[in-house]
XYZ file of C-alpha atoms in Angstrom:
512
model
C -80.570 34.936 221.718
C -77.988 33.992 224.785
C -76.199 36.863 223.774
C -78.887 39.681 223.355
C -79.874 38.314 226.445
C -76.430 38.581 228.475
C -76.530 42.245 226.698
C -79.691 43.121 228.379
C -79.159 41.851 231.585
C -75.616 44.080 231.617
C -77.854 47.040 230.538
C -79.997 46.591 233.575
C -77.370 46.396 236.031
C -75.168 49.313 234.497
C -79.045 51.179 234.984
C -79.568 49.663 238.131
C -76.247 51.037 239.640
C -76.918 54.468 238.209
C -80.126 54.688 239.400
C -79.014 53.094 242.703
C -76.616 55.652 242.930
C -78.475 58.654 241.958
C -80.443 57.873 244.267
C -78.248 57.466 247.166
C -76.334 60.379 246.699
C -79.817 62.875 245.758
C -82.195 61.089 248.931
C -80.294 58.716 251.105
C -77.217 60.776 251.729
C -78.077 64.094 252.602
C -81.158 62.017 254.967
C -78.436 60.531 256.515
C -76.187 63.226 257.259
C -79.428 65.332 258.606
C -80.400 62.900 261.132
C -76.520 62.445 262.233
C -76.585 66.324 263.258
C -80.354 66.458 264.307
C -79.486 64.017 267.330
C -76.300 66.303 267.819
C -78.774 69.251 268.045
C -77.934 70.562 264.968
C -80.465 71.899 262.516
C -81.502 74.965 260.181
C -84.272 75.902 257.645
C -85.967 73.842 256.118
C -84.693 72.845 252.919
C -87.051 72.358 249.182
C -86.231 69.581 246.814
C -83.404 69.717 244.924
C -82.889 73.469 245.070
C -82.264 73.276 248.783
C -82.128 76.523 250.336
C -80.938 78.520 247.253
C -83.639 80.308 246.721
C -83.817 81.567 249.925
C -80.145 82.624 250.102
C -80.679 84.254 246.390
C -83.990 86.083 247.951
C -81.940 87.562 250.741
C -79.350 88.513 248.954
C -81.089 90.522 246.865
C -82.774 92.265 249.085
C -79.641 92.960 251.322
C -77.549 95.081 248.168
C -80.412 96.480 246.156
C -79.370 99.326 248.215
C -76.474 101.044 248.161
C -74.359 102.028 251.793
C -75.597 105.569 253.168
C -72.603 106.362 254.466
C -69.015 104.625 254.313
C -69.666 101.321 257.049
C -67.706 98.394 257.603
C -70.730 96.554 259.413
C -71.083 94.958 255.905
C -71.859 91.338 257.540
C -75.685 91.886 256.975
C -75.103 92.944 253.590
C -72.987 90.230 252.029
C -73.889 87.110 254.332
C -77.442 87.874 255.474
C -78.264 84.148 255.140
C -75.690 83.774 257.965
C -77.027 86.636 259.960
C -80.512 85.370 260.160
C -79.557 81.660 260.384
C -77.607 82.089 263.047
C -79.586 84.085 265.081
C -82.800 81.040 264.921
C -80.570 78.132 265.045
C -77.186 79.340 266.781
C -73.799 79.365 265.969
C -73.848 75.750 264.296
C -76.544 75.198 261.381
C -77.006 73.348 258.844
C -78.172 74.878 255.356
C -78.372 73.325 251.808
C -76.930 74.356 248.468
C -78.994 72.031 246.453
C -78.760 68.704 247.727
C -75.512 69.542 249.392
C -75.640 69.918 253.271
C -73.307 72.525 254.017
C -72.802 73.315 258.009
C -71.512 77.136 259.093
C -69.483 77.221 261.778
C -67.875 80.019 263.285
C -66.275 78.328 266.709
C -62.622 79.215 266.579
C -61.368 76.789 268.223
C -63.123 74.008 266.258
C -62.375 75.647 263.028
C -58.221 75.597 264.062
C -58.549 71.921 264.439
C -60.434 71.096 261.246
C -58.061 73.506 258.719
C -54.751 71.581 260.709
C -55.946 68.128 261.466
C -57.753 67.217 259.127
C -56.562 68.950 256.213
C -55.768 65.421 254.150
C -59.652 64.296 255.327
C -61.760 66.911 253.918
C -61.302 69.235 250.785
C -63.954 70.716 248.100
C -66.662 68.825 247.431
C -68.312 67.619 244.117
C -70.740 70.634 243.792
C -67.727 73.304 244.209
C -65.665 71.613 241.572
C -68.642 71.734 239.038
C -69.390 74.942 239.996
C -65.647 76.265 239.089
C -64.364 73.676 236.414
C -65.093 75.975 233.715
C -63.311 78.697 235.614
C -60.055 77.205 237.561
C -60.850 73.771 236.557
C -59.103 71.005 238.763
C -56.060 73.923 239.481
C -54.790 74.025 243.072
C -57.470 75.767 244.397
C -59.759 72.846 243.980
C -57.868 70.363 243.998
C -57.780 67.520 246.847
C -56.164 64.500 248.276
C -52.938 63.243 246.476
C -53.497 65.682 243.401
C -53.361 68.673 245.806
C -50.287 67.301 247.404
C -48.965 66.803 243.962
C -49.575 70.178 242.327
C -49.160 72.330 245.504
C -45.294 70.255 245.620
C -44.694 72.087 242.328
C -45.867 75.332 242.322
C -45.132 76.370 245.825
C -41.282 76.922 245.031
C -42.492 79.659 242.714
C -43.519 81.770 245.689
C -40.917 80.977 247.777
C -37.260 81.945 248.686
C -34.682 83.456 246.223
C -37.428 83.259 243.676
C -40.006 85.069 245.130
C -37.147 87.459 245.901
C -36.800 87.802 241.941
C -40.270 88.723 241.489
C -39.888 92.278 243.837
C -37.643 94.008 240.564
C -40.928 93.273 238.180
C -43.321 94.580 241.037
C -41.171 97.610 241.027
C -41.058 98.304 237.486
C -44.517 97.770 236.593
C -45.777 100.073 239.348
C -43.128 102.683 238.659
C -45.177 102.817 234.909
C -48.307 102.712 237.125
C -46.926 106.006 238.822
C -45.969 107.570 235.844
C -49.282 107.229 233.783
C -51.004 108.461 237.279
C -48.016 111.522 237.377
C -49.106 112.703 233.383
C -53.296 112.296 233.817
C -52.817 114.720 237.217
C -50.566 117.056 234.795
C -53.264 116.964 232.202
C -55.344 118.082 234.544
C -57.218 115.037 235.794
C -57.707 115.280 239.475
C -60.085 112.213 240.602
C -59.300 108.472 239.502
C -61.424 105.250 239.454
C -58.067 103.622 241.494
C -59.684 99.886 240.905
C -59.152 100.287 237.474
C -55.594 101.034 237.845
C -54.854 98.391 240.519
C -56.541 95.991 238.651
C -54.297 96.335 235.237
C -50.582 96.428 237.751
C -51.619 93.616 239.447
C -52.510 91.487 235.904
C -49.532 93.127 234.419
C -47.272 91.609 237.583
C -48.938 88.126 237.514
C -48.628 88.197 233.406
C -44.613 88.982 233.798
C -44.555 86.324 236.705
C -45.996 83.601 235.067
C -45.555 84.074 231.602
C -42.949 86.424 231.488
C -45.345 88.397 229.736
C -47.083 92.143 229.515
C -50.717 92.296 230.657
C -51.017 94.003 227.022
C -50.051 90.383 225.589
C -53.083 88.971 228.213
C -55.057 91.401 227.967
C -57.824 89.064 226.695
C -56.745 86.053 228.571
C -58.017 88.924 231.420
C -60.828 90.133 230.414
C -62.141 86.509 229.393
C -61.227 85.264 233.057
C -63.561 88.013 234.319
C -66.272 87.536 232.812
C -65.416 83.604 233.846
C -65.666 84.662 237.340
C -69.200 86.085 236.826
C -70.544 83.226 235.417
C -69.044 80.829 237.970
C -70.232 83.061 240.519
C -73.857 81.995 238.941
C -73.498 78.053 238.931
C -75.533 77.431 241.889
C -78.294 78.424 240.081
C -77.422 75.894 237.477
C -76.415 73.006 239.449
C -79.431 72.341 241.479
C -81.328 69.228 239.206
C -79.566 66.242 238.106
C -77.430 66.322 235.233
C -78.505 70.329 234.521
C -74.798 71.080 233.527
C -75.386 69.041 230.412
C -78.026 70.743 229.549
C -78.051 72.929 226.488
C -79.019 75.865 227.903
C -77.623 79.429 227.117
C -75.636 79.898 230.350
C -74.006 76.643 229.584
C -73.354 77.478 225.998
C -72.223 80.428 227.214
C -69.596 79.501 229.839
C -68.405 76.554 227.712
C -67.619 78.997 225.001
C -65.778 81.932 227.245
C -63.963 78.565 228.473
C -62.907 77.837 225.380
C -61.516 80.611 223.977
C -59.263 81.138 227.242
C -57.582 77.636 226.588
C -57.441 78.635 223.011
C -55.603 81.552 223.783
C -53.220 79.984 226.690
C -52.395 77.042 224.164
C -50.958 80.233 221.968
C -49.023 81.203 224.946
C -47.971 77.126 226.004
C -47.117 76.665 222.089
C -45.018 79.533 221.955
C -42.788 78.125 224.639
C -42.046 75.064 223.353
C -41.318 76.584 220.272
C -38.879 79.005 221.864
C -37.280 75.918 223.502
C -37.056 74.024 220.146
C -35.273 77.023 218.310
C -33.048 77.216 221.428
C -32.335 73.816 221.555
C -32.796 74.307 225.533
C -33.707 71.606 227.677
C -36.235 74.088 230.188
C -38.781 75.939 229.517
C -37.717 78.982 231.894
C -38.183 79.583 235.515
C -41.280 81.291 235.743
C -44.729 79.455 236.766
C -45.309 78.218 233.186
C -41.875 76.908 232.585
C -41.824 75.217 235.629
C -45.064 73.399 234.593
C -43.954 72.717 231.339
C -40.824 71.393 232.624
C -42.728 69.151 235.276
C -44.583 67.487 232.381
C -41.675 66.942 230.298
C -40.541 64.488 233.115
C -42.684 62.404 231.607
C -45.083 62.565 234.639
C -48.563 61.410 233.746
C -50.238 63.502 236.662
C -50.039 66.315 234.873
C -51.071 67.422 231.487
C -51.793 70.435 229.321
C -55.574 70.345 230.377
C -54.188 70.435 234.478
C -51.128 73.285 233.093
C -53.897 74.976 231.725
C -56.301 75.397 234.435
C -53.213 76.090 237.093
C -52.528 78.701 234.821
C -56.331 80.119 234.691
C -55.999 79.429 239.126
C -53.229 81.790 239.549
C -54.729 84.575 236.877
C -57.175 85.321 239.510
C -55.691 84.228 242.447
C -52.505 86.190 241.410
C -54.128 89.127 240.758
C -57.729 89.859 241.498
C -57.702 89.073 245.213
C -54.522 91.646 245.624
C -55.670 94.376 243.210
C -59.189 93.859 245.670
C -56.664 94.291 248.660
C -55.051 97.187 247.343
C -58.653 98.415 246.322
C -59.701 98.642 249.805
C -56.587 99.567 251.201
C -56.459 102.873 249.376
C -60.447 103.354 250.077
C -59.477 102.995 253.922
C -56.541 105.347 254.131
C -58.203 107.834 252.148
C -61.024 108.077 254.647
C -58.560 108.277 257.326
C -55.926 110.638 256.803
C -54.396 110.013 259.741
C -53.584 106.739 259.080
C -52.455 107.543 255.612
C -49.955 110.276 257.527
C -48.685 107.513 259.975
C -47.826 105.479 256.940
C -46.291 107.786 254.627
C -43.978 108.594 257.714
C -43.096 105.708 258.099
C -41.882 105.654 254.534
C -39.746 108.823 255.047
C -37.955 107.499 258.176
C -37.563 103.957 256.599
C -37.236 104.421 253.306
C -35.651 107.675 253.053
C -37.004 108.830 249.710
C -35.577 105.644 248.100
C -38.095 102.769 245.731
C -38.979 100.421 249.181
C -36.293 97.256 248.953
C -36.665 93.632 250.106
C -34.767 95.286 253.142
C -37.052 97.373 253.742
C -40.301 95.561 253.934
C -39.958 93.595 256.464
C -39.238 97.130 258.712
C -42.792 98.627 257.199
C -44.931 97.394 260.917
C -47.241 100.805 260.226
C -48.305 99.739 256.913
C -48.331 95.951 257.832
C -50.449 96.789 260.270
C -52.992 98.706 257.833
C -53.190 95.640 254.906
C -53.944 93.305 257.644
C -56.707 95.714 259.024
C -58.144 96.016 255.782
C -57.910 91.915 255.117
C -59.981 91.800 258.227
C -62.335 94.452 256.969
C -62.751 92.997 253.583
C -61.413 89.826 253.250
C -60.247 88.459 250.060
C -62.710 84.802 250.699
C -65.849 85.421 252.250
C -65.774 81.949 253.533
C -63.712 78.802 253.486
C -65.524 75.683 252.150
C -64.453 71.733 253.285
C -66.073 68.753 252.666
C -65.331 65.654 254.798
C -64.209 62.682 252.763
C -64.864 60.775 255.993
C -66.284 60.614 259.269
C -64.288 62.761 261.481
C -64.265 64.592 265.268
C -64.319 67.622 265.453
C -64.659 68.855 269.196
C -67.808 67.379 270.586
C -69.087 66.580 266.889
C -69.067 63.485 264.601
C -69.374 65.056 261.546
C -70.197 62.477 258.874
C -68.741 62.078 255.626
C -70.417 64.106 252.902
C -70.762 66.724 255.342
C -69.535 70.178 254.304
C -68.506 72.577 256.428
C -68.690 76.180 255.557
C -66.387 79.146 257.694
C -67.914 82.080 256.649
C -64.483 84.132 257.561
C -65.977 87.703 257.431
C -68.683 86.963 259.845
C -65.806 86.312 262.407
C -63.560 88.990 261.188
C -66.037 90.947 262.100
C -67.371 89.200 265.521
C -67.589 92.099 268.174
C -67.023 88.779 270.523
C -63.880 88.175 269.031
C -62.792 91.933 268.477
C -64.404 94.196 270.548
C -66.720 97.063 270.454
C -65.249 98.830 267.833
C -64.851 95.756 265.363
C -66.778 97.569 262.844
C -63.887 100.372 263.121
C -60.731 100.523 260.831
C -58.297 100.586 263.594
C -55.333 99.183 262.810
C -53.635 99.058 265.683
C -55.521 96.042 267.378
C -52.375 94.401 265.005
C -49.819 96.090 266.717
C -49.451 93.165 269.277
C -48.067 89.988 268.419
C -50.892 88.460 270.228
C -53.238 88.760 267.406
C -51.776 86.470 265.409
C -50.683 83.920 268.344
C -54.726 83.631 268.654
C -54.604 83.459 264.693
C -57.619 81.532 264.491
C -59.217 84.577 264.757
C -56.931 86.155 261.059
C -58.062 83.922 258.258
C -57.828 86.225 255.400
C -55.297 83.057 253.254
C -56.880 80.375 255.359
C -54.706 78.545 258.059
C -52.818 74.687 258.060
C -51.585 73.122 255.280
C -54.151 74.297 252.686
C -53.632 77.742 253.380
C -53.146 80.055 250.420
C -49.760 79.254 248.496
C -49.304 82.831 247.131
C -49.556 84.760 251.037
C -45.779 86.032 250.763
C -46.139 86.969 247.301
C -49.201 89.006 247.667
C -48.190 90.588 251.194
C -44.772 91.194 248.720
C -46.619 92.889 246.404
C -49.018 94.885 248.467
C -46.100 96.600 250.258
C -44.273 97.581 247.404
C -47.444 98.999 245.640
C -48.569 100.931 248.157
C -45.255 102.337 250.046
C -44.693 103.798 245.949
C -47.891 104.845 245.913
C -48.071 106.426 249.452
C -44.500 108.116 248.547
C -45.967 109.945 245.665
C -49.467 110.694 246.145
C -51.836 111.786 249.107
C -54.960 110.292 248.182
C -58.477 111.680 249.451
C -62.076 109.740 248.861
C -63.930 111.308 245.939
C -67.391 112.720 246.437
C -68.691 110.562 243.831
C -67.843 107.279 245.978
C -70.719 105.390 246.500
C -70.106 102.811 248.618
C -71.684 99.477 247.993
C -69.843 96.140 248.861
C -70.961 93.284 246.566
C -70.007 89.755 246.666
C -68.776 87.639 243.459
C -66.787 85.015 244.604
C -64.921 87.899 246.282
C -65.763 91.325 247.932
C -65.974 93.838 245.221
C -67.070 97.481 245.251
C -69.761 97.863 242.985
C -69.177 100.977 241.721
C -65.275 101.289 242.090
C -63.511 103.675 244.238
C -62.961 107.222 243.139
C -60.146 109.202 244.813
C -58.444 112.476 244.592
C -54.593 112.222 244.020
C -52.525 115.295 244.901
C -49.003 114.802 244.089
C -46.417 115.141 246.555
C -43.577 116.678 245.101
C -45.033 118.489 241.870
């Protein structure tokens, strides 16, 4: 009887602390946090239980892009963030919304934002809900990562984009778009005269990545790809999902669903891990190669504890679409910009012919390319790769004349202040590149966030600037692209800036 009693009273407390806790972090929390910023004079709209202001969000959004563009505009800000546009205009430039029961604050202040993404990068990170929302995508990768694991895992993948070896990386870049050029070169001989150019960034990009991290084809991952995209979509949903208590355990279809794409990625990764250590067992080799997967591989084979197949796994799912989606998006854009200005696209491709001289574009070369520098980083500002940049604050912090209290997260919703006409001018809504020809743009960097800023910021920057240049000084060299008359322009957001119906272009080869 003493025992079945000790039993039940253990019951109760384990209970008691779950419900205590549920509690706390569902009510007493997010009440605490919204009376800590009312006094500041921080509010917003009003939020509804448990779903927060989701529903609102979801309502504007959908009525923002059932439309498509009339014309071709980069005032896309009302489109793709209307939330922020008619937030911000009742409450001011700090508010305070809620995904669920997660207070997330917007703030746009430059200088504020500077000190948060390089002070207090070790305080704050992604919170709980973000993680949840993505673990069935990039799981507990870098991107999502935080605190001593980030430091960990960013320690051993940034040497892959760095140096001598990302100097390796510019021969595969070359090759695969040289095959890019070719297919392009024999569909115009056919007879084919207008491409869907998304399509075709979006396969050199995975093919790069694949032969970068896995020393692999994109034929070989061509699954692996098409599994991560659909991935995407469905993390792009899990707000939706996330907004009652213990709804991700819930057998419902989108669950079943996601769990199952999950699956079959890992399934087919663990192929690709398997493979390599059987390669290194017939080889009797003590590494696993030098790519991003063999240095993971040989990480864990230190016997380090911090990292396991599981975290190899979902690193290797973070740079899929980090490696290759946000630049074939950038390259996207890139091509839809200079093919609505043909001046631009001139300006560039003679800067090719004085720099280059007719030659592939070398390491040597790159850094000499300020023309077309100066158009990617116009079109990053246009149509940045993040939307916004999400931190939570692990603990009380300052930030300017604000105590923003732990829980808190702050949300930097980066194209709304790429496209600020206080921070840019008049003609912010204008592809004009040359507001980069002065180094003062970036010394008042705060203004650029297209891979973040401080510490955190994105680990693959030099790689994908890398690879944009290469692409696109080939491309430039060998094509004159103009915008199809089938374009429709429509700019929709999942997870990134996408256009909804591709990007048609007319290639005319250069030197038939």
């Amino acid at each position: 009887m003493e025992v079945l009693s000790s039993i039940l009273i253990i019951l109760v407390s384990i209970f008691a602390k779950i419900a205590y806790d549920a509690i706390s972090y569902y009510f007493l929390t997010p009440k605490r946090i919204m009376k800590i910023m009312e006094k500041q004079g921080v509010g917003g709209p009003k939020p509804r239980l448990f779903t927060g202001n989701i529903l609102d969000v979801s309502s504007l959004l959908s009525v923002s892009t059932s439309k498509d563009m009339d014309k071709i505009d980069h005032d896309i800000v009302d489109r793709l963030l209307p939330h922020y546009v008619l937030w911000s205009k009742q409450f001011g430039k700090r508010f305070i919304y809620w995904s669920g029961i997660e207070p997330r604050m917007c703030l746009t202040e430059t200088e504020l934002i500077k000190e948060l993404l390089t002070k207090y990068s070790s305080k704050t990170g992604k919170s709980w809900l973000q993680q949840q929302g993505s673990k069935h995508f990039t799981g507990r990768g870098l991107l999502m990562a935080n605190g001593d694991n980030w430091y960990h895992q960013r320690r051993i993948v940034s040497p892959a984009f760095m140096g001598d070896k990302l100097k390796s990386f510019a021969g595969h870049m070359v090759e695969c778009t040289k095959m890019m050029i070719e297919s392009l070169e024999k569909a115009v001989e056919s007879g084919q005269s207008e491409f869907e150019i998304s399509e075709y960034m979006t396969h050199l990009t995975a093919d790069i990545i694949s032969r970068t991290e896995f020393d692999s084809s994109y034929e070989k991952g061509k699954k692996i790809f098409h599994l991560l995209t659909l991935l995407q979509s469905l993390a792009a949903q899990s707000t939706r999902h996330l907004c009652l208590p213990g709804s991700r355990f819930f057998p419902s279809k989108y669950n079943r669903k996601i769990k199952s794409v999950k699956k079959e990625v890992e399934r087919l990764l663990m192929e690709i891990i398997e493979s390599r250590k059987d390669c290194v067992k017939i080889d009797k080799s003590s590494s696993y190669g030098n790519d991003l997967l063999g240095m993971l591989l040989n990480e864990m084979q230190k016997n380090n504890q911090s990292l396991n197949l599981q975290l190899i796994m979902d690193e290797c799912k973070t740079f899929f679409f980090a490696g290759h989606e946000t630049t074939a998006l950038l390259l996207t854009w890139t091509i839809m910009l200079l093919a609505t200005n043909p001046t631009w696209q001139q300006k560039v491709r003679d800067e090719l012919n004085q720099v280059c001289s007719g030659q592939t574009p070398s390491l040597d070369h790159l850094s000499k390319l300020t023309v077309l520098t100066m158009v990617i980083n116009e079109t990053l500002r246009l149509y940045p790769p993040a939307t916004v940049l999400p931190r939570m604050a692990f603990e009380d912090i300052k930030l300017g004349d604000l105590l923003i209290p732990k829980g808190l997260s702050i949300w930097i919703p980066v194209i709304a202040i790429h496209h600020s006409e206080e921070l840019w001018g008049k003609d912010v809504n204008e592809f004009n590149p040359d507001r980069f020809a002065s180094k003062t743009t970036f010394a008042q960097g705060r203004h650029f966030l297209p891979f973040a800023a401080g510490p955190r910021n994105c680990v693959g920057q030099s790689f994908a600037m890398m690879e944009a240049k290469i692409i696109l000084a080939m491309l430039i060299s060998k094509f004159s692209f103009n915008i199809s008359d089938n374009y429709r322009h429509a700019p929709t957001l999942v997870l990134t800036i996408k256009p909804k119906y591709g990007v048609q272009v007319y290639l005319t080869p250069l030197n038939p």
